GROMACS .gro file of C-alpha atoms in nm:
model
  378
    1UNK     CA    1   0.001   0.001   0.001
    2UNK     CA    2   0.123   0.349  -0.088
    3UNK     CA    3   0.232   0.592   0.185
    4UNK     CA    4   0.069   0.934   0.230
    5UNK     CA    5   0.361   1.105   0.054
    6UNK     CA    6   0.337   0.857  -0.235
    7UNK     CA    7  -0.030   0.952  -0.266
    8UNK     CA    8   0.077   1.314  -0.307
    9UNK     CA    9   0.026   1.446   0.044
   10UNK     CA   10   0.273   1.712   0.161
   11UNK     CA   11   0.560   1.570   0.375
   12UNK     CA   12   0.475   1.824   0.645
   13UNK     CA   13   0.121   1.683   0.666
   14UNK     CA   14   0.255   1.327   0.670
   15UNK     CA   15   0.481   1.420   0.962
   16UNK     CA   16   0.190   1.584   1.140
   17UNK     CA   17  -0.016   1.264   1.104
   18UNK     CA   18   0.271   1.054   1.241
   19UNK     CA   19   0.256   1.248   1.572
   20UNK     CA   20  -0.090   1.089   1.619
   21UNK     CA   21   0.042   0.744   1.514
   22UNK     CA   22  -0.130   0.768   1.175
   23UNK     CA   23   0.126   0.630   0.934
   24UNK     CA   24  -0.063   0.418   0.683
   25UNK     CA   25  -0.356   0.533   0.469
   26UNK     CA   26  -0.683   0.345   0.501
   27UNK     CA   27  -0.829   0.188   0.186
   28UNK     CA   28  -1.070   0.481   0.126
   29UNK     CA   29  -0.788   0.730   0.180
   30UNK     CA   30  -0.568   0.547  -0.071
   31UNK     CA   31  -0.841   0.562  -0.330
   32UNK     CA   32  -0.987   0.908  -0.264
   33UNK     CA   33  -0.677   1.123  -0.203
   34UNK     CA   34  -0.531   1.100  -0.560
   35UNK     CA   35  -0.875   1.172  -0.715
   36UNK     CA   36  -0.938   1.477  -0.496
   37UNK     CA   37  -0.581   1.603  -0.535
   38UNK     CA   38  -0.628   1.591  -0.914
   39UNK     CA   39  -0.923   1.830  -0.880
   40UNK     CA   40  -1.184   1.582  -1.000
   41UNK     CA   41  -1.545   1.590  -0.880
   42UNK     CA   42  -1.595   1.284  -0.662
   43UNK     CA   43  -1.851   1.081  -0.469
   44UNK     CA   44  -1.662   0.920  -0.181
   45UNK     CA   45  -1.839   0.644   0.007
   46UNK     CA   46  -1.714   0.414   0.282
   47UNK     CA   47  -1.845   0.287   0.611
   48UNK     CA   48  -1.829   0.471   0.942
   49UNK     CA   49  -1.487   0.467   1.104
   50UNK     CA   50  -1.285   0.413   0.781
   51UNK     CA   51  -1.116   0.754   0.771
   52UNK     CA   52  -1.332   0.950   0.529
   53UNK     CA   53  -1.267   1.285   0.699
   54UNK     CA   54  -0.892   1.266   0.637
   55UNK     CA   55  -0.961   1.121   0.290
   56UNK     CA   56  -1.097   1.462   0.185
   57UNK     CA   57  -0.933   1.696   0.438
   58UNK     CA   58  -0.571   1.599   0.350
   59UNK     CA   59  -0.598   1.666  -0.023
   60UNK     CA   60  -0.811   1.979   0.042
   61UNK     CA   61  -0.534   2.118   0.267
   62UNK     CA   62  -0.272   2.028   0.009
   63UNK     CA   63  -0.458   2.231  -0.253
   64UNK     CA   64  -0.490   2.544  -0.035
   65UNK     CA   65  -0.255   2.832  -0.109
   66UNK     CA   66  -0.174   2.954   0.241
   67UNK     CA   67  -0.024   3.275   0.102
   68UNK     CA   68  -0.361   3.368  -0.047
   69UNK     CA   69  -0.574   3.530   0.226
   70UNK     CA   70  -0.904   3.425   0.065
   71UNK     CA   71  -1.164   3.152   0.107
   72UNK     CA   72  -1.061   2.838  -0.085
   73UNK     CA   73  -1.242   2.541   0.068
   74UNK     CA   74  -1.604   2.513   0.189
   75UNK     CA   75  -1.704   2.203   0.390
   76UNK     CA   76  -2.081   2.158   0.439
   77UNK     CA   77  -2.189   1.931   0.723
   78UNK     CA   78  -2.529   1.850   0.887
   79UNK     CA   79  -2.451   1.914   1.257
   80UNK     CA   80  -2.281   2.167   1.479
   81UNK     CA   81  -2.075   1.895   1.649
   82UNK     CA   82  -1.936   1.765   1.321
   83UNK     CA   83  -1.845   2.117   1.207
   84UNK     CA   84  -1.651   2.181   1.528
   85UNK     CA   85  -1.482   1.842   1.510
   86UNK     CA   86  -1.361   1.888   1.151
   87UNK     CA   87  -1.236   2.240   1.234
   88UNK     CA   88  -1.044   2.101   1.534
   89UNK     CA   89  -0.888   1.824   1.323
   90UNK     CA   90  -0.798   2.064   1.042
   91UNK     CA   91  -0.652   2.331   1.271
   92UNK     CA   92  -0.440   2.076   1.454
   93UNK     CA   93  -0.307   1.927   1.130
   94UNK     CA   94  -0.232   2.269   0.976
   95UNK     CA   95  -0.060   2.389   1.296
   96UNK     CA   96   0.157   2.077   1.333
   97UNK     CA   97   0.248   2.099   0.965
   98UNK     CA   98   0.326   2.467   0.988
   99UNK     CA   99   0.095   2.549   0.698
  100UNK     CA  100  -0.060   2.870   0.828
  101UNK     CA  101  -0.408   2.773   0.706
  102UNK     CA  102  -0.700   2.930   0.894
  103UNK     CA  103  -1.025   2.739   0.970
  104UNK     CA  104  -1.356   2.896   1.068
  105UNK     CA  105  -1.672   2.713   1.181
  106UNK     CA  106  -2.002   2.863   1.068
  107UNK     CA  107  -2.304   2.719   1.248
  108UNK     CA  108  -2.653   2.827   1.342
  109UNK     CA  109  -2.752   2.908   1.699
  110UNK     CA  110  -2.443   3.123   1.756
  111UNK     CA  111  -2.401   3.498   1.728
  112UNK     CA  112  -2.380   3.595   1.363
  113UNK     CA  113  -2.197   3.912   1.464
  114UNK     CA  114  -1.917   3.712   1.625
  115UNK     CA  115  -1.884   3.491   1.321
  116UNK     CA  116  -1.866   3.794   1.093
  117UNK     CA  117  -1.583   3.930   1.307
  118UNK     CA  118  -1.395   3.600   1.266
  119UNK     CA  119  -1.445   3.613   0.889
  120UNK     CA  120  -1.244   3.934   0.883
  121UNK     CA  121  -0.942   3.714   0.963
  122UNK     CA  122  -0.990   3.575   0.609
  123UNK     CA  123  -0.996   3.200   0.674
  124UNK     CA  124  -0.900   2.979   0.383
  125UNK     CA  125  -1.134   2.701   0.500
  126UNK     CA  126  -1.486   2.730   0.640
  127UNK     CA  127  -1.679   2.436   0.784
  128UNK     CA  128  -2.047   2.480   0.862
  129UNK     CA  129  -2.409   2.388   0.837
  130UNK     CA  130  -2.585   2.461   0.504
  131UNK     CA  131  -2.835   2.713   0.640
  132UNK     CA  132  -2.574   2.941   0.794
  133UNK     CA  133  -2.333   2.920   0.499
  134UNK     CA  134  -2.612   2.991   0.250
  135UNK     CA  135  -2.735   3.282   0.462
  136UNK     CA  136  -2.392   3.443   0.473
  137UNK     CA  137  -2.333   3.396   0.102
  138UNK     CA  138  -2.669   3.555   0.019
  139UNK     CA  139  -2.589   3.838   0.260
  140UNK     CA  140  -2.261   3.896   0.070
  141UNK     CA  141  -2.060   3.821   0.386
  142UNK     CA  142  -1.880   3.531   0.215
  143UNK     CA  143  -1.713   3.580  -0.125
  144UNK     CA  144  -1.765   3.252  -0.313
  145UNK     CA  145  -1.573   3.337  -0.631
  146UNK     CA  146  -1.233   3.234  -0.481
  147UNK     CA  147  -1.351   2.889  -0.368
  148UNK     CA  148  -1.163   2.597  -0.523
  149UNK     CA  149  -1.341   2.307  -0.356
  150UNK     CA  150  -1.685   2.243  -0.203
  151UNK     CA  151  -1.709   1.929   0.014
  152UNK     CA  152  -2.050   1.803   0.120
  153UNK     CA  153  -2.011   1.555   0.406
  154UNK     CA  154  -2.292   1.317   0.516
  155UNK     CA  155  -2.473   1.359   0.185
  156UNK     CA  156  -2.743   1.109   0.285
  157UNK     CA  157  -2.866   1.380   0.524
  158UNK     CA  158  -2.777   1.693   0.329
  159UNK     CA  159  -2.915   1.604  -0.016
  160UNK     CA  160  -3.269   1.583   0.121
  161UNK     CA  161  -3.549   1.832   0.196
  162UNK     CA  162  -3.463   2.185   0.304
  163UNK     CA  163  -3.090   2.104   0.328
  164UNK     CA  164  -3.087   2.004  -0.042
  165UNK     CA  165  -3.216   2.344  -0.148
  166UNK     CA  166  -2.951   2.517   0.064
  167UNK     CA  167  -2.669   2.294  -0.072
  168UNK     CA  168  -2.785   2.364  -0.429
  169UNK     CA  169  -2.788   2.737  -0.352
  170UNK     CA  170  -2.433   2.724  -0.208
  171UNK     CA  171  -2.297   2.533  -0.508
  172UNK     CA  172  -2.476   2.758  -0.756
  173UNK     CA  173  -2.308   3.064  -0.601
  174UNK     CA  174  -1.958   2.922  -0.673
  175UNK     CA  175  -1.756   2.961  -0.992
  176UNK     CA  176  -1.823   2.688  -1.250
  177UNK     CA  177  -1.474   2.539  -1.241
  178UNK     CA  178  -1.486   2.463  -0.865
  179UNK     CA  179  -1.440   2.108  -0.744
  180UNK     CA  180  -1.732   1.921  -0.584
  181UNK     CA  181  -1.673   1.633  -0.340
  182UNK     CA  182  -1.965   1.440  -0.189
  183UNK     CA  183  -1.896   1.215   0.109
  184UNK     CA  184  -2.117   0.944   0.257
  185UNK     CA  185  -2.117   0.627   0.464
  186UNK     CA  186  -2.372   0.478   0.226
  187UNK     CA  187  -2.450   0.453  -0.145
  188UNK     CA  188  -2.821   0.533  -0.168
  189UNK     CA  189  -2.958   0.572  -0.522
  190UNK     CA  190  -3.155   0.887  -0.435
  191UNK     CA  191  -2.855   1.077  -0.294
  192UNK     CA  192  -2.621   0.950  -0.566
  193UNK     CA  193  -2.866   1.079  -0.827
  194UNK     CA  194  -2.886   1.420  -0.662
  195UNK     CA  195  -2.506   1.441  -0.649
  196UNK     CA  196  -2.480   1.347  -1.016
  197UNK     CA  197  -2.732   1.620  -1.100
  198UNK     CA  198  -2.501   1.870  -0.932
  199UNK     CA  199  -2.183   1.731  -1.091
  200UNK     CA  200  -2.229   1.528  -1.406
  201UNK     CA  201  -1.877   1.383  -1.427
  202UNK     CA  202  -1.850   1.241  -1.075
  203UNK     CA  203  -1.575   0.989  -1.007
  204UNK     CA  204  -1.720   0.718  -0.781
  205UNK     CA  205  -1.475   0.625  -0.504
  206UNK     CA  206  -1.578   0.336  -0.279
  207UNK     CA  207  -1.389   0.114  -0.037
  208UNK     CA  208  -1.513  -0.176   0.172
  209UNK     CA  209  -1.835  -0.368   0.188
  210UNK     CA  210  -2.094  -0.323   0.459
  211UNK     CA  211  -1.913  -0.515   0.728
  212UNK     CA  212  -1.844  -0.466   1.094
  213UNK     CA  213  -1.490  -0.427   1.232
  214UNK     CA  214  -1.377  -0.774   1.338
  215UNK     CA  215  -1.218  -0.625   1.655
  216UNK     CA  216  -1.568  -0.556   1.798
  217UNK     CA  217  -1.738  -0.810   2.026
  218UNK     CA  218  -2.119  -0.812   2.019
  219UNK     CA  219  -2.352  -0.911   2.301
  220UNK     CA  220  -2.713  -0.872   2.399
  221UNK     CA  221  -2.872  -0.896   2.742
  222UNK     CA  222  -3.243  -0.953   2.790
  223UNK     CA  223  -3.463  -0.775   3.040
  224UNK     CA  224  -3.799  -0.600   3.085
  225UNK     CA  225  -3.830  -0.253   2.933
  226UNK     CA  226  -3.876  -0.100   3.280
  227UNK     CA  227  -3.551  -0.255   3.399
  228UNK     CA  228  -3.323  -0.124   3.118
  229UNK     CA  229  -3.189   0.172   3.317
  230UNK     CA  230  -3.087  -0.049   3.610
  231UNK     CA  231  -2.934  -0.311   3.380
  232UNK     CA  232  -2.730  -0.037   3.209
  233UNK     CA  233  -2.611   0.093   3.548
  234UNK     CA  234  -2.497  -0.258   3.645
  235UNK     CA  235  -2.328  -0.309   3.307
  236UNK     CA  236  -2.133   0.014   3.345
  237UNK     CA  237  -2.004  -0.103   3.686
  238UNK     CA  238  -1.931  -0.455   3.565
  239UNK     CA  239  -1.759  -0.368   3.239
  240UNK     CA  240  -1.583  -0.047   3.355
  241UNK     CA  241  -1.567   0.117   3.010
  242UNK     CA  242  -1.293   0.367   2.937
  243UNK     CA  243  -1.554   0.570   2.750
  244UNK     CA  244  -1.903   0.457   2.648
  245UNK     CA  245  -2.172   0.587   2.413
  246UNK     CA  246  -2.533   0.502   2.502
  247UNK     CA  247  -2.779   0.528   2.212
  248UNK     CA  248  -3.134   0.642   2.279
  249UNK     CA  249  -3.410   0.765   2.053
  250UNK     CA  250  -3.601   1.014   2.269
  251UNK     CA  251  -3.475   1.324   2.449
  252UNK     CA  252  -3.711   1.296   2.747
  253UNK     CA  253  -3.601   0.943   2.819
  254UNK     CA  254  -3.236   1.038   2.779
  255UNK     CA  255  -3.273   1.313   3.042
  256UNK     CA  256  -3.430   1.069   3.287
  257UNK     CA  257  -3.155   0.812   3.229
  258UNK     CA  258  -2.880   1.075   3.267
  259UNK     CA  259  -3.034   1.186   3.598
  260UNK     CA  260  -3.048   0.824   3.725
  261UNK     CA  261  -2.687   0.750   3.632
  262UNK     CA  262  -2.558   1.074   3.778
  263UNK     CA  263  -2.749   0.995   4.099
  264UNK     CA  264  -2.545   0.670   4.117
  265UNK     CA  265  -2.219   0.869   4.079
  266UNK     CA  266  -2.168   0.771   3.717
  267UNK     CA  267  -2.059   1.093   3.533
  268UNK     CA  268  -2.273   1.132   3.225
  269UNK     CA  269  -2.316   1.393   2.951
  270UNK     CA  270  -2.630   1.403   2.741
  271UNK     CA  271  -2.619   1.537   2.384
  272UNK     CA  272  -2.999   1.498   2.373
  273UNK     CA  273  -3.039   1.747   2.653
  274UNK     CA  274  -2.790   2.008   2.526
  275UNK     CA  275  -3.004   2.312   2.453
  276UNK     CA  276  -2.753   2.516   2.256
  277UNK     CA  277  -2.408   2.504   2.097
  278UNK     CA  278  -2.228   2.605   2.414
  279UNK     CA  279  -2.386   2.313   2.604
  280UNK     CA  280  -2.313   2.069   2.321
  281UNK     CA  281  -1.952   2.180   2.306
  282UNK     CA  282  -1.911   2.146   2.684
  283UNK     CA  283  -2.066   1.798   2.673
  284UNK     CA  284  -1.826   1.685   2.400
  285UNK     CA  285  -1.526   1.850   2.570
  286UNK     CA  286  -1.608   1.681   2.903
  287UNK     CA  287  -1.643   1.342   2.729
  288UNK     CA  288  -1.322   1.374   2.531
  289UNK     CA  289  -1.133   1.486   2.842
  290UNK     CA  290  -1.261   1.189   3.039
  291UNK     CA  291  -1.448   1.401   3.292
  292UNK     CA  292  -1.760   1.209   3.189
  293UNK     CA  293  -1.720   0.842   3.102
  294UNK     CA  294  -2.064   0.809   2.939
  295UNK     CA  295  -2.217   1.002   2.650
  296UNK     CA  296  -2.588   0.964   2.574
  297UNK     CA  297  -2.671   1.040   2.213
  298UNK     CA  298  -2.916   0.981   1.932
  299UNK     CA  299  -2.816   0.839   1.593
  300UNK     CA  300  -2.838   1.186   1.444
  301UNK     CA  301  -2.629   1.355   1.713
  302UNK     CA  302  -2.355   1.090   1.686
  303UNK     CA  303  -2.324   1.088   1.308
  304UNK     CA  304  -1.973   1.172   1.198
  305UNK     CA  305  -1.835   1.211   1.550
  306UNK     CA  306  -1.484   1.067   1.577
  307UNK     CA  307  -1.393   1.020   1.941
  308UNK     CA  308  -1.086   0.822   2.035
  309UNK     CA  309  -1.096   0.574   2.319
  310UNK     CA  310  -1.463   0.471   2.302
  311UNK     CA  311  -1.438   0.122   2.438
  312UNK     CA  312  -1.810   0.037   2.460
  313UNK     CA  313  -2.133   0.111   2.276
  314UNK     CA  314  -2.462   0.038   2.453
  315UNK     CA  315  -2.786   0.016   2.258
  316UNK     CA  316  -3.052   0.122   2.508
  317UNK     CA  317  -3.312   0.183   2.238
  318UNK     CA  318  -3.263  -0.086   1.978
  319UNK     CA  319  -3.207  -0.007   1.608
  320UNK     CA  320  -3.452  -0.194   1.386
  321UNK     CA  321  -3.225  -0.173   1.080
  322UNK     CA  322  -2.894  -0.354   1.057
  323UNK     CA  323  -2.733  -0.056   0.884
  324UNK     CA  324  -2.814   0.162   1.185
  325UNK     CA  325  -2.657  -0.099   1.415
  326UNK     CA  326  -2.351  -0.087   1.193
  327UNK     CA  327  -2.328   0.291   1.225
  328UNK     CA  328  -2.361   0.278   1.601
  329UNK     CA  329  -2.104   0.010   1.673
  330UNK     CA  330  -1.862   0.184   1.437
  331UNK     CA  331  -1.808   0.441   1.715
  332UNK     CA  332  -1.591   0.191   1.902
  333UNK     CA  333  -1.278  -0.002   1.802
  334UNK     CA  334  -1.110   0.286   1.623
  335UNK     CA  335  -0.744   0.288   1.519
  336UNK     CA  336  -0.699  -0.084   1.581
  337UNK     CA  337  -0.829  -0.095   1.938
  338UNK     CA  338  -1.071  -0.356   2.069
  339UNK     CA  339  -1.438  -0.265   2.110
  340UNK     CA  340  -1.752  -0.399   2.273
  341UNK     CA  341  -2.118  -0.349   2.174
  342UNK     CA  342  -2.396  -0.447   2.414
  343UNK     CA  343  -2.764  -0.428   2.323
  344UNK     CA  344  -3.014  -0.419   2.611
  345UNK     CA  345  -3.317  -0.599   2.466
  346UNK     CA  346  -3.667  -0.696   2.567
  347UNK     CA  347  -3.788  -1.045   2.478
  348UNK     CA  348  -3.964  -0.894   2.176
  349UNK     CA  349  -3.643  -0.722   2.056
  350UNK     CA  350  -3.420  -1.029   2.074
  351UNK     CA  351  -3.524  -1.122   1.718
  352UNK     CA  352  -3.325  -0.812   1.600
  353UNK     CA  353  -3.001  -0.970   1.728
  354UNK     CA  354  -3.064  -1.256   1.489
  355UNK     CA  355  -3.120  -1.003   1.209
  356UNK     CA  356  -2.784  -0.836   1.281
  357UNK     CA  357  -2.611  -1.174   1.274
  358UNK     CA  358  -2.766  -1.262   0.942
  359UNK     CA  359  -2.728  -0.928   0.768
  360UNK     CA  360  -2.384  -0.836   0.900
  361UNK     CA  361  -2.226  -1.182   0.936
  362UNK     CA  362  -2.138  -1.134   1.300
  363UNK     CA  363  -2.192  -1.334   1.618
  364UNK     CA  364  -2.407  -1.165   1.882
  365UNK     CA  365  -2.363  -1.361   2.200
  366UNK     CA  366  -2.598  -1.377   2.499
  367UNK     CA  367  -2.476  -1.201   2.813
  368UNK     CA  368  -2.611  -1.196   3.166
  369UNK     CA  369  -2.538  -1.027   3.495
  370UNK     CA  370  -2.481  -1.228   3.810
  371UNK     CA  371  -2.331  -1.100   4.134
  372UNK     CA  372  -2.222  -0.774   3.969
  373UNK     CA  373  -2.027  -0.964   3.702
  374UNK     CA  374  -2.102  -0.982   3.327
  375UNK     CA  375  -2.106  -1.341   3.206
  376UNK     CA  376  -2.127  -1.471   2.848
  377UNK     CA  377  -2.328  -1.784   2.777
  378UNK     CA  378  -2.159  -2.038   2.556
   0.00000   0.00000   0.00000
């Protein structure tokens, strides 16, 4: 397999990656980087946890002229958390590589005035949600004519409904010779068709089939619905996760669960309950810093988040589709580490474990709690 420098990535960026023990490109990075570096329009698809962010961020950084104090790359994402995460990754890489490239997040729910002040610093890269970026372009606060590349991440969420109209508007405002890169964890016909309508000569870049990382162990434990919170509490004590993500569907239930766990001295942050960007940022910062060992999130809130050291994923509310299970468990076992996924199921939900096994070709073993210890049935 080619090295990053052999793929065309700047040696300074390759050295910056090495400080985080990233030395070998993943399959999607090996395929996508040369295509994006060449300036081609591309549709990049690969499963969660395969390194898609660096697959587009590295060549985008390599194409930025740091001496030119003008906007050159626009990254459109569906959530505030993902925008902040990509900005953090990009800033750290650029700083370590000594590139002098400025990043600016542009998200809704924050003071527009403050963001306009930051834009006066002339960032070369902006990362933001479609509504805010579109608003600032229409208000002539962003000059789109200098943009070289537009990257649309999580296209299965952005090329739908209101977001689709905003993405179209953003792209339409750019010069015709700009590069378009669409990024997704899936290959859905409807989103692929929309992308092709926006860029007729798309290069399709795909790596990996829908399969689960073999370093993840899968279990389910059966209980009554009313006992799920107590079972989760006992599992957290028995398994002692380094960091754990608990998936729930409903905000009200998440708030109740967070309260119960905090009452039992288990530090928890709840993305469901975060009312604004400041609260969401604090929740993520606390989780990354290890001040809270447990993060409660929905599928939407967790999309795209790349958090190192997540040892366990707990499915409190059970995904009915195998692809959603795949996305969830992909939050653990990153960068070669071991991972564990535990689904807390009612008797009626156990059938879904069999579905995961069949669809994803994995073994989901039966677990049980006894005397404060987690046992696995043979």
